Coordinates of C-alpha atoms and ligand atoms in Angstrom, one line a residue:
X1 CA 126.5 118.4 109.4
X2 CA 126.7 119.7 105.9
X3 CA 123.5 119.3 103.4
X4 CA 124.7 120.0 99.7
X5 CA 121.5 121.4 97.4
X6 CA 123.1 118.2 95.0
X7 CA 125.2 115.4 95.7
X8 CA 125.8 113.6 92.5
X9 CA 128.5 111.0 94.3
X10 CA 125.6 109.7 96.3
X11 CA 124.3 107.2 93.9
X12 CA 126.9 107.3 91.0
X13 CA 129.2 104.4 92.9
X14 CA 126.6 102.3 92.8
X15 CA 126.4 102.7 88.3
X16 CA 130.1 103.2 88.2
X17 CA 131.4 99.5 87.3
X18 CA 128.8 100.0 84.3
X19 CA 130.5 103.1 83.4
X20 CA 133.5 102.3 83.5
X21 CA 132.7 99.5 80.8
X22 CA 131.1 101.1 78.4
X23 CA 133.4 104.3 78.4
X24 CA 136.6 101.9 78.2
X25 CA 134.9 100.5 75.0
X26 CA 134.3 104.0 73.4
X27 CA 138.2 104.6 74.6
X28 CA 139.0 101.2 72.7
X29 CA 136.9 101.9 69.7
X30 CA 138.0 105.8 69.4
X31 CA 134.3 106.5 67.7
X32 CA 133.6 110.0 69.6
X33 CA 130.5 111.2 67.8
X34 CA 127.0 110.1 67.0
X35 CA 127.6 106.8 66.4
X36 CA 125.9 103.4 67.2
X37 CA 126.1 104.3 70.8
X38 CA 124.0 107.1 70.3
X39 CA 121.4 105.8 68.0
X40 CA 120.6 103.4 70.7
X41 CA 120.3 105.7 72.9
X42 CA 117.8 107.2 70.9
X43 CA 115.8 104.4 70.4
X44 CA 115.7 103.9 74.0
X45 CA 114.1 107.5 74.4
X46 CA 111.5 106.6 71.9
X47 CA 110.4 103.5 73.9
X48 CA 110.5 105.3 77.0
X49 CA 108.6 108.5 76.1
X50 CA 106.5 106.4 74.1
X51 CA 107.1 108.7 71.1
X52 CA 108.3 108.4 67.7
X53 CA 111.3 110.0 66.9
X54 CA 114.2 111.5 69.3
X55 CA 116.9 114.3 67.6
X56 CA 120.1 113.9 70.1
X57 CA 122.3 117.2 70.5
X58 CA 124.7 119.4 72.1
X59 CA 122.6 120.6 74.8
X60 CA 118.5 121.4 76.2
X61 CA 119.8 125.3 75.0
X62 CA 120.2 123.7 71.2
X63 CA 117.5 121.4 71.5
X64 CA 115.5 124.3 72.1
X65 CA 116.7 126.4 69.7
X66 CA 116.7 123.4 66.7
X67 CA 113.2 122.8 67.4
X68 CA 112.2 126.5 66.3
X69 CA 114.6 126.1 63.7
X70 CA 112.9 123.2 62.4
X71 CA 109.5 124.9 62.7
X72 CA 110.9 127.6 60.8
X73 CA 110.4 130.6 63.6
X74 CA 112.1 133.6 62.6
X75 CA 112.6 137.2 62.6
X76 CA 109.1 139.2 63.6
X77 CA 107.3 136.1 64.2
X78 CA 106.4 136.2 68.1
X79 CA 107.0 133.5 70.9
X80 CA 104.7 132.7 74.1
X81 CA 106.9 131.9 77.3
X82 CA 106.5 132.4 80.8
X83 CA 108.9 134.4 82.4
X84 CA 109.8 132.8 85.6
X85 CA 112.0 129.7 84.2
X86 CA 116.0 129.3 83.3
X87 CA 117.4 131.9 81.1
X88 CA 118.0 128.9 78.0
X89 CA 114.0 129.2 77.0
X90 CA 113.7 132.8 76.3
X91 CA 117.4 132.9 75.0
X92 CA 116.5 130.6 72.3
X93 CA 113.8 132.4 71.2
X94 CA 115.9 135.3 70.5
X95 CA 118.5 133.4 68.9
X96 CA 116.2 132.8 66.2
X97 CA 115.9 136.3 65.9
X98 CA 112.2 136.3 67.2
X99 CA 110.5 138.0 69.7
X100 CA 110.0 136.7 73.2
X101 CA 106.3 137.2 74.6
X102 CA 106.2 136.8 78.2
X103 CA 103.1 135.6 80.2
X104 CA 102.9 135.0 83.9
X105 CA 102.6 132.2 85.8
X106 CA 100.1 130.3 88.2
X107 CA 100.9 131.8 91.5
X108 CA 100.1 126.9 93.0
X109 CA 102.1 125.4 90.3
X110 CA 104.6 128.1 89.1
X111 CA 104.1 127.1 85.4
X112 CA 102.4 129.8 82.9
X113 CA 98.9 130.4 83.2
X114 CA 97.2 129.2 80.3
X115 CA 94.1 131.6 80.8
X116 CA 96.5 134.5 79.9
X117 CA 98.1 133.1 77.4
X118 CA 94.5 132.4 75.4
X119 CA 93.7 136.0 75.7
X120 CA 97.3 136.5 74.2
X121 CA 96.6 134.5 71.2
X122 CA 93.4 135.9 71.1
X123 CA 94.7 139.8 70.9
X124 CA 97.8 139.4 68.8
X125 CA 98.1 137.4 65.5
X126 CA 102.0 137.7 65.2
X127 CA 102.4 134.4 67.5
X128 CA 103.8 131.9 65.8
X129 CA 104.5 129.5 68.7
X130 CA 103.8 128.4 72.5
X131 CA 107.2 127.4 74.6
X132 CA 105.6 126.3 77.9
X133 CA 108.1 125.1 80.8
X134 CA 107.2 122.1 82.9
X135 CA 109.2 123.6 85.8
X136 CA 110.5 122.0 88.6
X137 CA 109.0 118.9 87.7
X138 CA 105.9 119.4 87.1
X139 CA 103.9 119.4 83.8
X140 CA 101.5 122.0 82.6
X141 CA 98.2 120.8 81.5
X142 CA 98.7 121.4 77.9
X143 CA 95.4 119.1 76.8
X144 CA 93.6 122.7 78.3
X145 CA 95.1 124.7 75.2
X146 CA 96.0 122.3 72.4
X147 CA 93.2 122.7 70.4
X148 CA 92.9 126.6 70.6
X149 CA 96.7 126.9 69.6
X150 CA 96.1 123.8 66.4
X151 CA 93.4 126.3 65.4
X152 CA 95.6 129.4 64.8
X153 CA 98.4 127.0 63.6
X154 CA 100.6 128.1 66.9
X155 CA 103.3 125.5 67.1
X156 CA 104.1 124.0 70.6
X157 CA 107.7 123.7 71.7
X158 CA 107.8 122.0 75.2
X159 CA 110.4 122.7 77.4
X160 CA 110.9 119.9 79.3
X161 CA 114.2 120.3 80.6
X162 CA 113.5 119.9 84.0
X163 CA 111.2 116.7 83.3
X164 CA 112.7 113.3 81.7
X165 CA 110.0 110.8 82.8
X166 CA 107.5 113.1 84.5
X167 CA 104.1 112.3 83.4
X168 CA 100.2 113.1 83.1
X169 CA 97.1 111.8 83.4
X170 CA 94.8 112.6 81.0
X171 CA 91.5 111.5 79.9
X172 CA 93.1 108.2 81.7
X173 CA 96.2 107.9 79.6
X174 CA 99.7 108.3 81.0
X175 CA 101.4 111.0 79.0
X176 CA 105.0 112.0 79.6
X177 CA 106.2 115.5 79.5
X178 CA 107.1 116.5 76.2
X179 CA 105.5 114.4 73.9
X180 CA 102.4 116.0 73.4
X181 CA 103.9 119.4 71.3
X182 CA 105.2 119.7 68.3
X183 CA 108.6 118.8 69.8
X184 CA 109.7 118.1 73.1
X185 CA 113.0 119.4 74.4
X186 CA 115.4 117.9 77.0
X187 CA 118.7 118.7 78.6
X188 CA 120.7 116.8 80.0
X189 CA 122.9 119.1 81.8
X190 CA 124.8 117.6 84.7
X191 CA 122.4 118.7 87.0
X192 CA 119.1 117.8 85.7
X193 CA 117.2 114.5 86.8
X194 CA 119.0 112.4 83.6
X195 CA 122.2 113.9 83.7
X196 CA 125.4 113.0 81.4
X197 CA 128.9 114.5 82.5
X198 CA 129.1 117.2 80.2
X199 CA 126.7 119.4 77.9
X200 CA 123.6 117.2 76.5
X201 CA 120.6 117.8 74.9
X202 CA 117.4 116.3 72.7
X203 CA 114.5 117.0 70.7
X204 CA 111.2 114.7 70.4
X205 CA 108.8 114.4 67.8
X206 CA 106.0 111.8 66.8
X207 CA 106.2 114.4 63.3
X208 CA 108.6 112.2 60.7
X209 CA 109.0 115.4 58.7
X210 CA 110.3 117.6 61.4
X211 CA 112.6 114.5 62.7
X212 CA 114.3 113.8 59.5
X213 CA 114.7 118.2 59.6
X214 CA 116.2 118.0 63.2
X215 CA 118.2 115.2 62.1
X216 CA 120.1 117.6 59.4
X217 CA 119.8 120.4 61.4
X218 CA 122.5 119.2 63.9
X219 CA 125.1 118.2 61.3
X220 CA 124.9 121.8 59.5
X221 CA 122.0 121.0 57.3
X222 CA 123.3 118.4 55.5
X223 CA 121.7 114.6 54.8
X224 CA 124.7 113.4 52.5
X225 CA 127.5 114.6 54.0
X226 CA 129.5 118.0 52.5
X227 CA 126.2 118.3 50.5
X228 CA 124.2 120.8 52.3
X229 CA 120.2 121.4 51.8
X230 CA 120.1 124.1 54.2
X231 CA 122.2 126.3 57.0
X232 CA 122.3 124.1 60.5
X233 CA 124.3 124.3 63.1
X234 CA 126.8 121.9 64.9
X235 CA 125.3 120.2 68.0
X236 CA 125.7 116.4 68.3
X237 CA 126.0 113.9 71.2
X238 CA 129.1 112.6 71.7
X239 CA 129.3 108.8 72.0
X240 CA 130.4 108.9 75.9
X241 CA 127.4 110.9 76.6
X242 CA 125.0 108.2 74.9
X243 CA 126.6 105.2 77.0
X244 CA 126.1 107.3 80.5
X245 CA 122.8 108.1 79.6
X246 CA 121.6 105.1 78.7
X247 CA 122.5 103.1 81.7
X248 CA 120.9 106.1 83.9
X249 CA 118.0 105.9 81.8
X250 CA 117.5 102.0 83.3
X251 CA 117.6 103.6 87.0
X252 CA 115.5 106.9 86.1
X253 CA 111.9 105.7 87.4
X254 CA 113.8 104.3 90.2
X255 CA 115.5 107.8 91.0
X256 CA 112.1 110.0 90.3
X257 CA 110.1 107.7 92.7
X258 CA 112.7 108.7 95.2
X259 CA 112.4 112.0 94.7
X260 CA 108.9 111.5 95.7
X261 CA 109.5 109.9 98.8
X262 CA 112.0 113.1 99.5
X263 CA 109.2 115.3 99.1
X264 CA 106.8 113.0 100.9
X265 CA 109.0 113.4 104.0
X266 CA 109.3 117.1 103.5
X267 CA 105.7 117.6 103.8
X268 CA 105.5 115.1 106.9
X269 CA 108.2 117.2 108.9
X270 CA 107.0 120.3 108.4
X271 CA 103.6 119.5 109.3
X272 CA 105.1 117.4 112.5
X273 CA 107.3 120.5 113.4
X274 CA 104.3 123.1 112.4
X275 CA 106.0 124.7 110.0
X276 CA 102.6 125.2 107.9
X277 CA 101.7 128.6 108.8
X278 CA 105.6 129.7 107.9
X279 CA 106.0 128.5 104.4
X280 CA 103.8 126.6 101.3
X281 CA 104.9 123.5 100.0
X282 CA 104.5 122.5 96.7
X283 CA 101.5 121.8 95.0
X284 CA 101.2 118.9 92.8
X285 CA 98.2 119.3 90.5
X286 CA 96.0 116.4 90.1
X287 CA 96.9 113.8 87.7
X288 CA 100.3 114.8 87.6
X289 CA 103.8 113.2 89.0
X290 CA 105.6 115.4 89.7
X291 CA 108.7 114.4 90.1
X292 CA 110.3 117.5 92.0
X293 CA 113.3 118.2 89.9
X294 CA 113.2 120.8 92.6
X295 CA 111.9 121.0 95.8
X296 CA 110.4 124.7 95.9
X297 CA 108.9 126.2 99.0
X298 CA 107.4 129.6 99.3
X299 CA 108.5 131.5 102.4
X300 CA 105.9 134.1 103.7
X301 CA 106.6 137.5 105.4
X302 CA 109.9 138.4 103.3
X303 CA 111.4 135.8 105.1
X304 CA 113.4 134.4 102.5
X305 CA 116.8 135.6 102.3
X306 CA 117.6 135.6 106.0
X307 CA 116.6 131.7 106.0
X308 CA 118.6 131.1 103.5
X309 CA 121.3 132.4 105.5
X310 CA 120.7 130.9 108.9
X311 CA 120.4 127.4 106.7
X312 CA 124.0 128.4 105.2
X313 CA 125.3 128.9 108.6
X314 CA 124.1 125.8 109.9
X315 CA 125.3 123.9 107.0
X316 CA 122.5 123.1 104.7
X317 CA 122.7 124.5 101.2
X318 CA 119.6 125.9 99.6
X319 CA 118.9 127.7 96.3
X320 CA 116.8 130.8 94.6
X321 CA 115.3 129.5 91.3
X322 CA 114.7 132.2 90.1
X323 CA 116.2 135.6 91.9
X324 CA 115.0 138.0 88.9
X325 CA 112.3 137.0 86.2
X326 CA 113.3 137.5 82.9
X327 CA 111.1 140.1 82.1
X328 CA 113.2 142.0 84.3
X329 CA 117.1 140.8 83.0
X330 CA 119.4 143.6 81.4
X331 CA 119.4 141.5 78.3
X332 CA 115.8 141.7 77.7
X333 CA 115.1 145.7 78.1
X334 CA 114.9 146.3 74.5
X335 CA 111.6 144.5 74.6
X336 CA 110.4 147.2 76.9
X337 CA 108.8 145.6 79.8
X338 CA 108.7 146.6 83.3
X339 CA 108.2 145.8 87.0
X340 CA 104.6 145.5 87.8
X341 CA 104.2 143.3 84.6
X342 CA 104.1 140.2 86.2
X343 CA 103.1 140.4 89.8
X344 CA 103.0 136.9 90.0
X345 CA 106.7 136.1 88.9
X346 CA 107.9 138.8 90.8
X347 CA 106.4 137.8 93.8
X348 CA 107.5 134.2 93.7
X349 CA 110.9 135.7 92.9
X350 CA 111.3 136.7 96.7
X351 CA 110.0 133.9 98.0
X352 CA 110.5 130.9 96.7
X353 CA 113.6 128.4 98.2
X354 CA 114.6 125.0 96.6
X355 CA 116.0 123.0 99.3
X356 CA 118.5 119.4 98.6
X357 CA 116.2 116.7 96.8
X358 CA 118.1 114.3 94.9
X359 CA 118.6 110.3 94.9
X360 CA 120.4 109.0 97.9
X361 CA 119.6 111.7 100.6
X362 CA 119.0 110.8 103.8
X363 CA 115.9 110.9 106.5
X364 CA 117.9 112.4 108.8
X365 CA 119.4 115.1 106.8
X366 CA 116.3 116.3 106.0
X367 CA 115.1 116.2 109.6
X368 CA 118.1 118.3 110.7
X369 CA 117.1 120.7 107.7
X370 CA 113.4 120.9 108.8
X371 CA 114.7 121.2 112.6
X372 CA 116.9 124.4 111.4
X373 CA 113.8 125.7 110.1
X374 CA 111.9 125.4 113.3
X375 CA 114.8 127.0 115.3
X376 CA 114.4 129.5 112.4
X377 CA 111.0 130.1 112.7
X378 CA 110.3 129.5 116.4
X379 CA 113.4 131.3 118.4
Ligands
PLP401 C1 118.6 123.4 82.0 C2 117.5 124.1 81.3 C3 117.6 124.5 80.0 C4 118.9 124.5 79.2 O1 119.6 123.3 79.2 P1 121.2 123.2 78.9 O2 121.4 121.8 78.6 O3 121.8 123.7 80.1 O4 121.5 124.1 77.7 C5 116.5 125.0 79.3 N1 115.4 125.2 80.0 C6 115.2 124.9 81.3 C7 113.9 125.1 82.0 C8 116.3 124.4 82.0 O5 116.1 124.0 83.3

């Protein structure tokens, strides 16, 4: 048997006469970008997310990096993040020409603890803005730190990448990841949970000023066009992204709900097979859905890596999000950090496995995955 760590054939067949359609009409009506396919897509987000405005672009890396744009980050001005997520968030940061500010994580939920990053804001008065991740998933109570960051005027830029449709609960009211910042920011990379088939991206904002900003900002700054206000960059959704994304985005509380189920299983085999004592499962904190963009286990005793490779050998794919924390990356050693910074990142760094979660896997694929584990573990 062979597990992939993502399938995407699985449950494209069953959307593909849709596709086809729509992408035959962009064919017929040769309109490639932006457009009225687009704009309804857009619309579509707002009702979704429940939010006001949504800023298509190129990709989650641009989204992120228009939103800071937008909020007018810059040079010297300093930028919270946490360490442990994809490379994109702290990239965009620098490509501002700010300065990245790493805090670590929480060792349950992997997502940066906010008690560190109060006494950050309470120490340094360079920081300008808060990018927290809702990795894997899983949203970061941000209702916990609003307030403190309004206060200082420290802009919130939510990466929410790994999060289309996962939501809170707070003070009884469902709230979906990246609507309660300044901006929100989504990719839709291939990969990720709403996926197009190329590079994709967006911004969110219930702010009209930012919006009609973010809106010039992907077309090189300009509102009329060849009359420019400011610099932007180039970063627009083409029209054959829009149409794919929209039809997923019918089927996405469908597909996250089954992601539950996936991890529902997980936690039932490994606690059938006694597994317990071996690894930690996720933790989903309460009032959140997670929706397990990821499926991340810890394995104890520096057992990782030769796991991983008895899983390989026995077929079943699994993957290291993330091998080295940024902290620790080549590209970041002018800001002078070092190992020991962030024990917490760096220990979840050599432990942490994300095993095949995605729409249309089967029971019994994950019961021959748990079952490798036990043979693992137990012989
Ligand atoms: C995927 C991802 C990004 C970047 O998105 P792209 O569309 O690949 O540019 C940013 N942040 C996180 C946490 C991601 O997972």
């Amino acid at each position: 048997m062979v597990i992939k760590i993502l399938d995407l054939t699985r449950n494209f067949f069953k959307i593909r006469p849709e596709i086809d359609l729509q992408i035959k009409k962009i064919f017929d009506s040769q309109d490639f970008i932006l457009g009225a396919s687009v704009f309804n897509f857009e619309a579509h987000c707002n009702n979704y997310l429940n939010v006001k405005n949504s800023i298509s672009c190129a990709s989650g890396s641009d989204a992120l990096l228009l939103a800071g744009m937008s909020l007018n980050l810059k040079h010297d001005d300093e930028i919270i993040t946490s360490p442990f997520t994809f490379f994109a968030t702290a990239g965009s940061i620098s490509r501002l020409g700010a300065k990245p500010v790493f805090v670590d994580v929480d060792p349950d939920t992997f997502n940066i603890n906010l008690n560190q990053v109060r006494e950050k804001i309470n120490i340094s008065d360079k920081i300008k803005a808060f990018i927290p991740i809702h990795l894997f998933g899983q949203m970061t109570p941000l209702e916990n730190i609003t307030d403190e960051l309004k206060e200082k005027n420290i802009k919130i830029i939510e990466d929410a990448a790994q999060a289309f449709g996962t939501h809170r609960n707070i003070n009884g009211e469902i709230i979906k990841a990246g609507t309660i910042g300044d901006i929100g920011c989504y990719s839709f990379f291939p990969t990720k949970n709403l996926g197009a088939c190329g590079d994709a991206g967006m911004c969110v904002t219930n702010n009209d000023e930012l919006a009609k900003r973010l809106f010039k900002l992907r077309v090189h700054g300009s509102g009329k066009t060849y009359y420019h206000d400011e610099i932007g960059i180039n970063s627009r959704l083409d029209a054959i992204q829009a149409v794919i994304l929209d039809i997923k985005l019918k089927y996405l509380d469908e597909w996250n709900a089954e992601r539950r189920k996936l991890a529902e299983n997980y936690k039932n085999l490994f606690a059938l097979h006694g597994l317990d004592e071996f690894i930690t499962i996720p933790y989903e904190l309460p009032g959140n859905y997670h929706i397990y963009h990821q499926y991340v286990i810890k394995v104890h005793n520096n057992k990782r890596d030769d796991l991983m490779k008895f899983l390989e050998n026995l077929g079943v794919q699994t993957r290291i999000y993330y091998p080295l924390p940024l902290h620790l990356q080549p590209c970041f050693k002018y800001l002078g950090y070092k190992a020991g910074d962030f024990p917490v990142a760096e220990k979840l760094s050599n432990e942490v496995l994300a095993l095949p979660v995605y729409p249309g896997l089967e029971l019994n694929e994950q019961e021959y995955l748990i079952e490798s584990m036990e043979k693992f573990f137990k012989s």
